[in-house]
Amino acid sequence: MFRVIAQHQLQLDASSTDKALKQLLSQQIPQLPRRMDRLALLTLLLAAPFRGQLKPDCGIYLAADYPSLANMYALLDTVVVQQQLPKPFEFVNSVSNAACFYAAQILQLDGPNVFIGAGHAPWQALAEFAYADLHCHIVSEALLIRCWQGDNQLGGQVLQLAAGNWQPQQWLFSEFVAAM
Amino acid sequence: MTPVYLNQVHLQCALGNKLSDAAACYRLGETPQLQPGSDAVPAGFFAVPGTAPALDFRLHQLLRNTLQAAGLNAADCLLLVASTALNVSLLEQRLQQGEKLTIDILPAFDDFAADINAEFNFAAIRIINTACTSAANALLYGQRMVHAGLYQHVLVLAFEPPGEITRAGFSALELSSQSGLYRPFHPQRDGLILGEAYATAILSRTADKTTLAVLLGGYSACDTHNITTTAEDGSHIATVMLQALQQAALQSSDVALLKLHGTATAANDSAEHNGVMQIFGQALPALTVLKPYLGHTLGACGLAELALLFSSLQQGALPALPYADNASLPFSGSEQAVAPQAVVMANFFGFGGNNASLLLRRC
């Protein structure tokens, strides 16, 4: 089923501001895209260590529990509460795969990208999408990103996978890491 | 790639609450009545006719009917949910009724899945959001997961309710039609009209008596040119269409009908025009656009448009495009018959650089 190539984990202070996240990111990526929301910033922080390490057709599979919370709050406040038109970039960012787009851009990938709700078993969900593409030879590598934001959490975990013979039993991140 | 059959296809859209009725209206060339906008969001939209049931009631009923008609238990199916707005419209309604907005009331994706599985017990539920390619990707990944042996049956639920945020967002981007005329590839096109839609289909290795089409393959990839527009030279669209043909082991000359994405926004129509010409040159297949009849149903369009198209093809010829003589691509000014077993290519593009192209065969 899989071969686990690399992994990355990140745990940040949940009270970190977006500005602090941008500063952290700018240490790794000289030219940042503009007007990214918190989910996109977090996704890039998780993806940045894989720059230059991935094949161009690598697929990106991103799971999160929520869309960017601050962005969704701002949209609801502007449109529903204040009855005004939103800022264009806030609306565009509310399409949650915006985070995938920015990740593909900084990683210089041109394969598929998919955003999914994390659900109860995020690693099984992500791995099934990746396996479908690996099995069908759509991609030769897969980058699986699991973001945590909200509920006093800010961070995530990343796996770089290829097709192989190892199969997870419980679909836990730790199990994937142990299989490296 | 294992072909998968689109069985038990249901659609509630602006042309009707039943797929066969909507297809009959489409074949007559009827377009929906534009629902007026509000002071805050002047752009109108195409709504499903009749009194709107609550969103959760409508979705549960649609899933129940689809499973019952197929004789399947939810536990035998993966449920792939494709929608950009999901259930945010329910939150919009609560705020309109006076509830105070706080971060704590923002719903998690898992809340939606939990509500579905309070009645059903699907093998798994996955919520896909890749903007306007959400349902197209649900179909592609459904096929790949069946091919990979992960699931026997995949139920795709694709829907887009008429949310305030979505309508206001497209107005803010100045992509909504001011004229109220939805005319993709017309020289005076002036943007899109959003449409409400709810659709289901069951993907299986075997056909049943309701099968509309068989999905042969397709391709979806991310164009990192710009977050809202694909490369205007059509190069990425052409790459995706070419890869789709390769995945389905077909050539461009095998395609009898091309369903264009056709949003009627200048950037999309121009890029798609260029991409199509790179693949087909002067040997263009028959062309069709569905958004004038459904509205742009965003994350649902990948299934809603295919449902309307293939149901209509079962009934007979497709209608003429009224402005064919003025369009920038050679649409037919008269009815188009499409042969049984004909291959159809269907394009879907979206924000976030998502471009997808699917190959299907009539059943």
Coordinates of C-alpha atoms in Angstrom, one line a residue:
Chain A
M1 CA 0.0 0.0 0.0
F2 CA 2.5 2.7 1.2
R3 CA 6.1 3.6 1.8
V4 CA 6.5 6.4 4.3
I5 CA 9.3 8.7 3.1
A6 CA 9.2 11.6 5.6
Q7 CA 7.2 13.2 8.3
H8 CA 6.9 16.6 10.0
Q9 CA 5.1 17.8 13.1
L10 CA 4.5 21.3 14.4
Q11 CA 2.9 22.5 17.6
L12 CA 2.4 26.2 18.0
D13 CA 1.0 28.5 20.7
A14 CA -2.7 28.8 19.9
S15 CA -2.6 32.4 20.8
S16 CA 0.0 33.2 18.1
T17 CA -1.2 36.1 15.9
D18 CA -1.4 35.8 12.1
K19 CA 1.5 38.3 12.0
A20 CA 3.6 36.0 14.2
L21 CA 2.8 33.1 11.8
K22 CA 3.8 35.2 8.8
Q23 CA 7.1 36.1 10.5
L24 CA 7.8 32.5 11.2
L25 CA 7.0 31.6 7.6
S26 CA 9.1 34.4 6.1
Q27 CA 12.2 32.8 7.7
Q28 CA 11.6 29.8 5.4
I29 CA 10.0 31.3 2.3
P30 CA 11.4 34.6 1.1
Q31 CA 8.4 35.8 -1.0
L32 CA 5.1 35.0 0.7
P33 CA 1.8 35.2 -1.2
R34 CA -0.4 38.1 0.0
R35 CA -3.6 38.0 2.0
M36 CA -3.5 34.5 3.2
D37 CA -5.8 33.5 6.0
R38 CA -4.8 31.5 9.2
L39 CA -5.5 28.1 7.7
A40 CA -3.3 28.9 4.7
L41 CA -0.5 30.2 6.9
L42 CA -0.6 27.1 9.1
T43 CA -0.7 24.9 6.0
L44 CA 2.4 26.6 4.5
L45 CA 4.3 26.3 7.8
L46 CA 3.6 22.6 7.7
A47 CA 4.5 22.2 4.0
A48 CA 7.6 24.5 3.9
P49 CA 10.1 21.8 5.1
F50 CA 9.2 19.7 2.0
R51 CA 10.3 22.4 -0.5
G52 CA 12.5 20.8 -3.1
Q53 CA 11.9 17.4 -1.7
L54 CA 8.9 16.4 -3.7
K55 CA 8.3 15.2 -7.3
P56 CA 6.4 17.7 -9.4
D57 CA 3.3 15.4 -9.8
C58 CA 3.0 15.0 -6.0
G59 CA -0.6 15.3 -4.8
I60 CA -1.6 17.4 -1.8
Y61 CA -4.2 16.1 0.5
L62 CA -5.2 18.5 3.3
A63 CA -7.6 17.8 6.2
A64 CA -8.9 20.3 8.8
D65 CA -11.7 20.4 11.3
Y66 CA -12.9 23.9 10.3
P67 CA -12.4 26.4 7.5
S68 CA -10.2 29.3 8.6
L69 CA -12.2 30.4 11.7
A70 CA -11.3 34.1 11.7
N71 CA -12.0 34.4 8.0
M72 CA -15.4 32.7 8.3
Y73 CA -16.3 34.9 11.3
A74 CA -15.4 38.0 9.4
L75 CA -17.5 36.9 6.4
L76 CA -20.5 36.2 8.5
D77 CA -20.2 39.5 10.4
T78 CA -19.8 41.5 7.2
V79 CA -22.4 39.8 5.0
V80 CA -25.1 38.6 7.4
V81 CA -24.8 40.9 10.5
Q82 CA -23.7 44.2 8.8
Q83 CA -25.4 43.4 5.4
Q84 CA -22.4 44.5 3.4
L85 CA -20.4 43.0 0.6
P86 CA -17.3 41.1 1.8
K87 CA -13.7 41.8 0.9
P88 CA -13.0 39.8 -2.3
F89 CA -9.9 38.0 -0.8
E90 CA -11.9 37.0 2.3
F91 CA -14.5 35.3 0.1
V92 CA -11.9 33.6 -2.1
N93 CA -10.0 32.3 1.0
S94 CA -13.3 30.9 2.4
V95 CA -13.1 28.3 -0.4
S96 CA -11.1 26.1 1.9
N97 CA -8.8 24.6 -0.7
A98 CA -7.2 28.0 -1.0
A99 CA -4.7 26.7 1.5
C100 CA -4.0 23.8 -0.9
F101 CA -3.4 26.2 -3.7
Y102 CA -0.8 28.2 -1.8
A103 CA 0.9 25.0 -0.7
A104 CA 1.1 23.8 -4.3
Q105 CA 2.4 27.2 -5.4
I106 CA 5.3 27.3 -2.8
L107 CA 6.1 23.7 -3.3
Q108 CA 6.0 24.1 -7.1
L109 CA 3.7 21.1 -7.6
D110 CA 1.3 20.6 -10.5
G111 CA -0.5 17.4 -9.3
P112 CA -4.0 17.1 -7.9
N113 CA -4.9 18.8 -4.6
V114 CA -7.9 18.0 -2.4
F115 CA -9.2 19.6 0.8
I116 CA -11.4 17.4 3.1
G117 CA -13.1 17.7 6.4
A118 CA -10.9 15.9 9.0
G119 CA -13.7 13.9 10.6
H120 CA -13.1 11.2 13.3
A121 CA -10.3 9.3 11.4
P122 CA -8.4 12.0 9.5
W123 CA -5.4 9.8 8.6
Q124 CA -7.6 7.1 7.2
A125 CA -9.5 9.6 5.2
L126 CA -6.3 11.3 3.8
A127 CA -4.6 8.0 3.2
E128 CA -7.5 6.7 1.2
F129 CA -7.5 9.7 -1.2
A130 CA -3.7 9.3 -1.5
Y131 CA -3.9 5.6 -2.1
A132 CA -6.5 6.0 -4.8
D133 CA -4.2 8.3 -6.7
L134 CA -1.1 6.2 -6.1
H135 CA -2.8 3.0 -7.0
C136 CA -4.2 4.5 -10.2
H137 CA -0.8 6.0 -11.1
I138 CA -2.2 9.6 -11.0
V139 CA 0.7 10.6 -8.7
S140 CA 4.0 9.1 -7.8
E141 CA 4.1 10.7 -4.3
A142 CA 1.6 12.1 -1.9
L143 CA 1.8 14.8 0.8
L144 CA -0.8 14.4 3.5
I145 CA -1.3 17.4 5.8
R146 CA -3.5 17.4 8.9
C147 CA -4.1 20.9 10.4
W148 CA -5.3 21.7 13.9
Q149 CA -6.9 25.1 14.5
G150 CA -9.6 26.1 17.0
D151 CA -10.3 24.5 20.4
N152 CA -7.1 26.1 21.7
Q153 CA -5.0 24.2 19.2
L154 CA -2.6 25.4 16.5
G155 CA -0.4 22.9 14.7
G156 CA -0.4 19.9 12.5
Q157 CA 1.3 16.8 11.1
V158 CA 2.5 15.9 7.7
L159 CA 3.4 12.7 5.9
Q160 CA 5.2 12.2 2.6
L161 CA 4.1 8.8 1.1
A162 CA 4.8 6.7 -2.0
A163 CA 3.3 3.4 -3.1
G164 CA 4.8 0.4 -1.2
N165 CA 4.0 -2.7 0.7
W166 CA 3.3 -1.4 4.2
Q167 CA -0.3 -1.1 5.4
P168 CA -1.4 0.7 8.5
Q169 CA -3.6 -1.2 10.9
Q170 CA -5.1 1.7 13.0
W171 CA -4.6 4.7 10.7
L172 CA -2.7 6.6 13.4
F173 CA 0.0 9.2 12.6
S174 CA 2.3 7.5 15.1
E175 CA 1.9 4.2 13.2
F176 CA 2.9 5.9 9.9
V177 CA 6.0 7.5 11.6
A178 CA 7.0 4.1 13.1
A179 CA 6.9 2.6 9.7
M180 CA 9.6 5.0 8.3
Chain B
M1 CA -9.2 2.3 -14.9
T2 CA -12.4 0.4 -13.9
P3 CA -15.4 2.1 -15.5
V4 CA -18.0 2.9 -12.9
Y5 CA -21.7 3.3 -13.6
L6 CA -23.7 6.4 -12.4
N7 CA -26.9 4.7 -11.0
Q8 CA -29.9 6.2 -9.2
V9 CA -29.1 9.7 -10.2
H10 CA -31.4 12.3 -8.6
L11 CA -31.5 16.1 -9.1
Q12 CA -33.5 19.0 -7.6
C13 CA -32.6 22.1 -9.5
A14 CA -34.1 25.4 -10.8
L15 CA -35.7 23.5 -13.7
G16 CA -37.6 21.2 -11.4
N17 CA -37.7 19.0 -8.3
K18 CA -37.4 15.8 -10.4
L19 CA -34.6 15.0 -12.8
S20 CA -36.9 13.8 -15.6
D21 CA -39.0 17.0 -15.3
A22 CA -35.9 19.2 -15.4
A23 CA -34.6 17.3 -18.4
A24 CA -37.8 17.7 -20.2
C25 CA -37.7 21.5 -19.6
Y26 CA -34.1 21.7 -20.7
R27 CA -34.9 19.8 -23.9
L28 CA -37.5 22.5 -24.7
G29 CA -34.9 25.1 -24.1
E30 CA -36.6 26.5 -21.1
T31 CA -34.6 28.6 -18.7
P32 CA -35.4 29.2 -15.0
Q33 CA -37.0 32.3 -13.7
L34 CA -34.6 34.6 -12.0
Q35 CA -35.2 35.0 -8.3
P36 CA -34.7 38.7 -7.4
G37 CA -31.8 39.6 -5.1
S38 CA -32.0 41.9 -2.0
D39 CA -30.8 45.5 -1.3
A40 CA -27.6 44.1 0.2
V41 CA -27.0 41.6 -2.6
P42 CA -28.7 42.7 -5.8
A43 CA -27.7 39.8 -8.0
G44 CA -30.5 37.4 -8.5
F45 CA -30.2 33.6 -8.6
F46 CA -31.9 30.4 -9.9
A47 CA -33.8 28.7 -7.1
V48 CA -35.3 25.3 -6.9
P49 CA -39.1 25.9 -7.4
G50 CA -41.7 25.4 -4.6
T51 CA -41.6 25.9 -0.9
A52 CA -38.0 25.1 0.4
P53 CA -37.8 22.5 3.1
A54 CA -35.2 22.8 5.8
L55 CA -31.8 21.9 4.4
D56 CA -31.1 19.0 6.7
F57 CA -34.6 17.6 6.0
R58 CA -34.0 17.9 2.3
L59 CA -30.6 16.2 2.3
H60 CA -31.7 13.3 4.6
Q61 CA -34.8 12.7 2.4
L62 CA -32.6 12.7 -0.8
L63 CA -30.1 10.2 0.8
R64 CA -33.0 8.0 2.1
N65 CA -34.7 8.0 -1.3
T66 CA -31.5 7.2 -3.2
L67 CA -30.5 4.4 -0.9
Q68 CA -34.0 2.9 -0.9
A69 CA -34.2 3.0 -4.7
A70 CA -30.9 1.3 -5.0
G71 CA -31.7 -1.3 -2.5
L72 CA -28.5 -0.5 -0.6
N73 CA -27.7 -0.1 3.0
A74 CA -25.7 3.0 4.0
A75 CA -23.2 0.8 5.7
D76 CA -22.3 -0.6 2.2
C77 CA -21.4 2.8 0.9
L78 CA -18.8 5.5 1.2
L79 CA -20.6 8.9 1.2
L80 CA -18.6 11.6 -0.6
V81 CA -20.1 15.1 0.1
A82 CA -19.4 17.8 -2.4
S83 CA -20.3 21.4 -1.6
T84 CA -18.6 24.7 -1.1
A85 CA -21.2 26.2 1.3
L86 CA -22.1 23.0 3.0
N87 CA -24.5 24.0 5.9
V88 CA -23.3 27.6 6.4
S89 CA -26.7 28.8 5.2
L90 CA -28.2 27.3 8.4
L91 CA -25.9 29.5 10.4
E92 CA -26.8 32.5 8.3
Q93 CA -30.5 31.8 9.1
R94 CA -29.8 31.6 12.8
L95 CA -27.9 34.9 12.7
Q96 CA -30.8 36.5 10.7
Q97 CA -33.1 35.4 13.4
G98 CA -31.1 37.3 16.0
E99 CA -28.6 34.8 17.4
K100 CA -25.3 36.5 18.4
L101 CA -22.3 35.7 16.2
T102 CA -19.4 34.2 18.2
I103 CA -16.5 32.0 17.1
D104 CA -18.0 29.2 19.2
I105 CA -21.0 28.7 17.0
L106 CA -19.0 28.2 13.8
P107 CA -19.7 24.6 12.7
A108 CA -16.9 22.0 12.3
F109 CA -17.0 19.9 9.1
D110 CA -17.5 16.9 11.4
D111 CA -20.8 18.3 12.7
F112 CA -22.3 17.9 9.3
A113 CA -21.1 14.3 9.0
A114 CA -22.4 13.6 12.5
D115 CA -25.8 14.9 11.6
I116 CA -25.9 12.6 8.5
N117 CA -24.8 9.6 10.5
A118 CA -27.4 10.3 13.2
E119 CA -29.9 8.7 10.8
F120 CA -27.6 6.7 8.5
N121 CA -24.6 4.6 9.2
F122 CA -22.4 5.1 6.2
A123 CA -19.2 3.0 5.9
A124 CA -17.4 6.4 5.9
I125 CA -18.2 10.0 5.1
R126 CA -15.7 12.3 3.4
I127 CA -16.5 16.0 2.8
I128 CA -14.7 17.4 -0.2
N129 CA -14.2 21.1 -0.9
T130 CA -12.3 21.9 -4.1
A131 CA -14.5 24.8 -5.0
C132 CA -16.4 24.4 -8.2
T133 CA -14.7 21.1 -9.0
S134 CA -15.9 19.5 -5.7
A135 CA -18.5 17.2 -7.3
A136 CA -16.3 16.4 -10.3
N137 CA -13.6 15.4 -7.9
A138 CA -16.1 13.3 -5.8
L139 CA -16.9 11.4 -9.0
L140 CA -13.2 10.9 -9.9
Y141 CA -12.2 9.8 -6.4
G142 CA -15.3 7.7 -6.1
Q143 CA -14.2 5.9 -9.3
R144 CA -10.6 5.6 -8.1
M145 CA -11.6 4.2 -4.7
V146 CA -13.8 1.6 -6.3
H147 CA -11.0 0.7 -8.7
A148 CA -8.5 0.5 -5.8
G149 CA -10.9 -1.9 -4.0
L150 CA -11.4 0.4 -1.1
Y151 CA -15.3 0.5 -1.4
Q152 CA -17.9 -1.4 -3.5
H153 CA -20.3 1.5 -3.7
V154 CA -19.9 5.3 -3.4
L155 CA -22.8 7.6 -2.9
V156 CA -22.0 11.1 -4.1
L157 CA -24.1 13.9 -2.5
A158 CA -23.5 17.2 -4.3
F159 CA -25.4 20.3 -3.2
E160 CA -25.3 24.1 -3.1
P161 CA -27.9 26.0 -1.2
P162 CA -28.5 29.7 -2.0
G163 CA -26.3 31.3 0.7
E164 CA -25.9 35.0 1.4
I165 CA -22.1 34.8 1.7
T166 CA -21.8 33.0 -1.7
R167 CA -24.0 35.5 -3.5
A168 CA -22.4 38.5 -1.8
G169 CA -18.9 37.1 -2.5
F170 CA -19.5 36.8 -6.3
S171 CA -21.0 40.3 -6.3
A172 CA -17.9 41.6 -4.5
L173 CA -15.7 40.0 -7.1
E174 CA -17.9 41.6 -9.8
L175 CA -18.5 38.2 -11.4
S176 CA -22.3 38.3 -11.1
S177 CA -24.4 39.1 -14.2
Q178 CA -26.0 42.5 -14.1
S179 CA -28.2 41.9 -17.1
G180 CA -29.8 38.7 -15.7
L181 CA -28.9 36.9 -18.9
Y182 CA -26.7 33.9 -18.6
R183 CA -24.8 33.5 -21.8
P184 CA -21.4 31.7 -21.7
F185 CA -19.2 32.4 -24.8
H186 CA -21.5 35.2 -25.9
P187 CA -19.6 38.4 -26.9
Q188 CA -21.7 40.4 -24.5
R189 CA -21.7 37.9 -21.6
D190 CA -21.6 39.8 -18.3
G191 CA -21.0 37.1 -15.7
L192 CA -22.6 34.3 -13.9
I193 CA -25.9 33.6 -12.2
L194 CA -25.8 31.3 -9.2
G195 CA -28.1 28.3 -9.0
E196 CA -29.4 26.1 -6.2
A197 CA -29.1 22.3 -6.7
Y198 CA -29.2 19.1 -4.7
A199 CA -28.0 15.9 -6.5
T200 CA -27.1 12.3 -5.7
A201 CA -25.7 9.4 -7.6
I202 CA -24.4 5.9 -6.7
L203 CA -21.2 4.8 -8.3
S204 CA -20.9 1.1 -8.8
R205 CA -19.0 -1.5 -10.9
T206 CA -22.3 -2.7 -12.3
A207 CA -25.2 -1.0 -14.1
D208 CA -28.8 -1.1 -13.0
K209 CA -32.0 -0.2 -14.8
T210 CA -31.6 3.4 -13.9
T211 CA -28.0 3.9 -15.1
L212 CA -27.5 7.2 -17.0
A213 CA -23.8 7.0 -17.9
V214 CA -20.5 5.2 -17.3
L215 CA -17.5 7.2 -16.0
L216 CA -14.5 6.1 -18.0
G217 CA -11.9 8.3 -16.3
G218 CA -10.7 11.8 -15.9
Y219 CA -8.1 14.0 -14.4
S220 CA -7.9 16.9 -11.9
A221 CA -5.0 19.1 -11.1
C222 CA -4.0 22.4 -9.6
D223 CA -3.0 25.3 -11.7
T224 CA -0.8 27.6 -9.5
H225 CA -1.1 30.5 -12.0
N226 CA -3.6 32.5 -9.9
I227 CA -6.0 31.6 -7.1
T228 CA -9.1 32.8 -9.0
T229 CA -8.2 32.3 -12.6
T230 CA -6.5 29.6 -14.6
A231 CA -3.8 30.5 -17.1
E232 CA -5.7 32.5 -19.8
D233 CA -3.7 30.9 -22.7
G234 CA -5.6 27.7 -21.8
S235 CA -2.4 25.7 -21.3
H236 CA -3.4 24.2 -18.0
I237 CA -6.9 23.4 -19.1
A238 CA -5.5 21.7 -22.2
T239 CA -3.1 19.7 -20.0
V240 CA -5.9 18.5 -17.8
M241 CA -8.1 17.6 -20.8
L242 CA -5.2 15.7 -22.4
Q243 CA -4.4 13.8 -19.2
A244 CA -8.1 13.0 -18.8
L245 CA -8.1 11.4 -22.3
Q246 CA -5.0 9.4 -21.4
Q247 CA -6.5 8.2 -18.1
A248 CA -9.6 7.0 -20.0
A249 CA -7.5 5.5 -22.8
L250 CA -9.2 7.7 -25.4
Q251 CA -8.2 10.2 -28.1
S252 CA -9.8 13.6 -28.8
S253 CA -11.3 12.1 -32.0
D254 CA -13.3 9.7 -29.8
V255 CA -15.2 12.6 -28.1
A256 CA -18.7 13.2 -29.6
L257 CA -19.9 15.9 -27.2
L258 CA -17.9 18.4 -25.1
K259 CA -19.7 19.8 -22.1
L260 CA -18.0 23.1 -21.4
H261 CA -17.6 24.6 -17.9
G262 CA -18.7 28.0 -19.4
T263 CA -19.2 30.3 -16.4
A264 CA -19.7 33.4 -18.7
T265 CA -16.9 35.2 -16.9
A266 CA -14.4 36.8 -19.3
A267 CA -11.4 35.0 -17.8
N268 CA -12.9 31.5 -17.7
D269 CA -14.5 31.6 -21.1
S270 CA -11.3 32.9 -22.8
A271 CA -9.1 30.3 -21.1
E272 CA -11.5 27.5 -21.8
H273 CA -11.8 28.6 -25.5
N274 CA -8.0 28.5 -25.8
G275 CA -7.7 25.2 -24.1
V276 CA -10.3 23.5 -26.2
M277 CA -8.8 24.8 -29.4
Q278 CA -5.4 23.4 -28.3
I279 CA -6.9 19.9 -27.9
F280 CA -9.4 19.8 -30.7
G281 CA -8.2 22.4 -33.2
Q282 CA -10.7 22.5 -36.1
A283 CA -12.0 19.0 -35.4
L284 CA -14.3 20.2 -32.6
P285 CA -17.0 17.8 -31.3
A286 CA -20.6 19.0 -30.6
L287 CA -20.6 21.5 -27.8
T288 CA -23.0 22.3 -25.0
V289 CA -23.3 24.5 -21.9
L290 CA -25.6 23.8 -19.0
K291 CA -25.2 26.8 -16.7
P292 CA -27.8 28.9 -18.5
Y293 CA -30.4 26.3 -17.5
L294 CA -29.2 25.5 -14.0
G295 CA -27.2 28.5 -12.9
H296 CA -23.7 28.0 -11.7
T297 CA -24.2 25.4 -9.0
L298 CA -20.6 25.8 -7.8
G299 CA -19.5 22.7 -5.8
A300 CA -22.5 20.7 -7.1
C301 CA -22.1 21.4 -10.8
G302 CA -19.9 18.4 -11.4
L303 CA -22.9 16.1 -10.7
A304 CA -25.8 18.5 -11.3
E305 CA -24.8 19.2 -14.9
L306 CA -24.0 15.6 -15.7
A307 CA -27.3 14.5 -14.3
L308 CA -29.3 17.0 -16.4
L309 CA -27.2 16.2 -19.5
F310 CA -27.4 12.5 -19.5
S311 CA -31.0 12.4 -18.4
S312 CA -31.8 14.7 -21.4
L313 CA -29.8 12.5 -23.8
Q314 CA -31.9 9.5 -22.7
Q315 CA -35.0 11.5 -23.6
G316 CA -33.7 12.6 -27.0
A317 CA -31.9 15.5 -28.7
L318 CA -30.3 18.4 -26.9
P319 CA -31.8 21.9 -27.5
A320 CA -30.2 24.5 -29.7
L321 CA -28.3 27.3 -28.1
P322 CA -30.4 30.4 -28.8
Y323 CA -27.4 32.6 -29.4
A324 CA -25.3 30.1 -31.3
D325 CA -24.7 32.4 -34.2
N326 CA -23.0 35.0 -32.0
A327 CA -21.0 32.7 -29.7
S328 CA -17.2 32.6 -29.8
L329 CA -17.3 28.8 -30.2
P330 CA -19.3 26.9 -32.9
F331 CA -22.4 25.8 -30.9
S332 CA -25.3 24.3 -32.7
G333 CA -28.2 26.6 -33.7
S334 CA -30.4 23.5 -34.1
E335 CA -31.2 20.5 -32.0
Q336 CA -28.3 18.1 -31.5
A337 CA -28.8 14.3 -31.4
V338 CA -26.0 12.4 -29.7
A339 CA -25.6 8.7 -30.6
P340 CA -26.1 5.9 -28.0
Q341 CA -22.7 4.9 -26.5
A342 CA -21.2 8.3 -27.5
V343 CA -18.3 9.6 -25.5
V344 CA -18.8 12.8 -23.6
M345 CA -16.1 15.0 -22.2
A346 CA -17.1 17.3 -19.3
N347 CA -15.0 20.2 -18.1
F348 CA -15.2 21.7 -14.6
F349 CA -12.9 24.5 -13.2
G350 CA -12.8 26.3 -9.9
F351 CA -11.1 28.8 -7.6
G352 CA -7.9 27.5 -6.0
G353 CA -6.6 26.5 -9.5
N354 CA -8.7 23.4 -9.6
N355 CA -9.3 22.2 -13.1
A356 CA -10.9 18.9 -13.9
S357 CA -12.1 17.0 -17.0
L358 CA -14.1 13.8 -17.0
L359 CA -14.8 11.3 -19.8
L360 CA -18.2 9.4 -19.8
R361 CA -20.1 7.2 -22.1
R362 CA -23.9 7.3 -22.6
C363 CA -25.8 4.2 -21.5

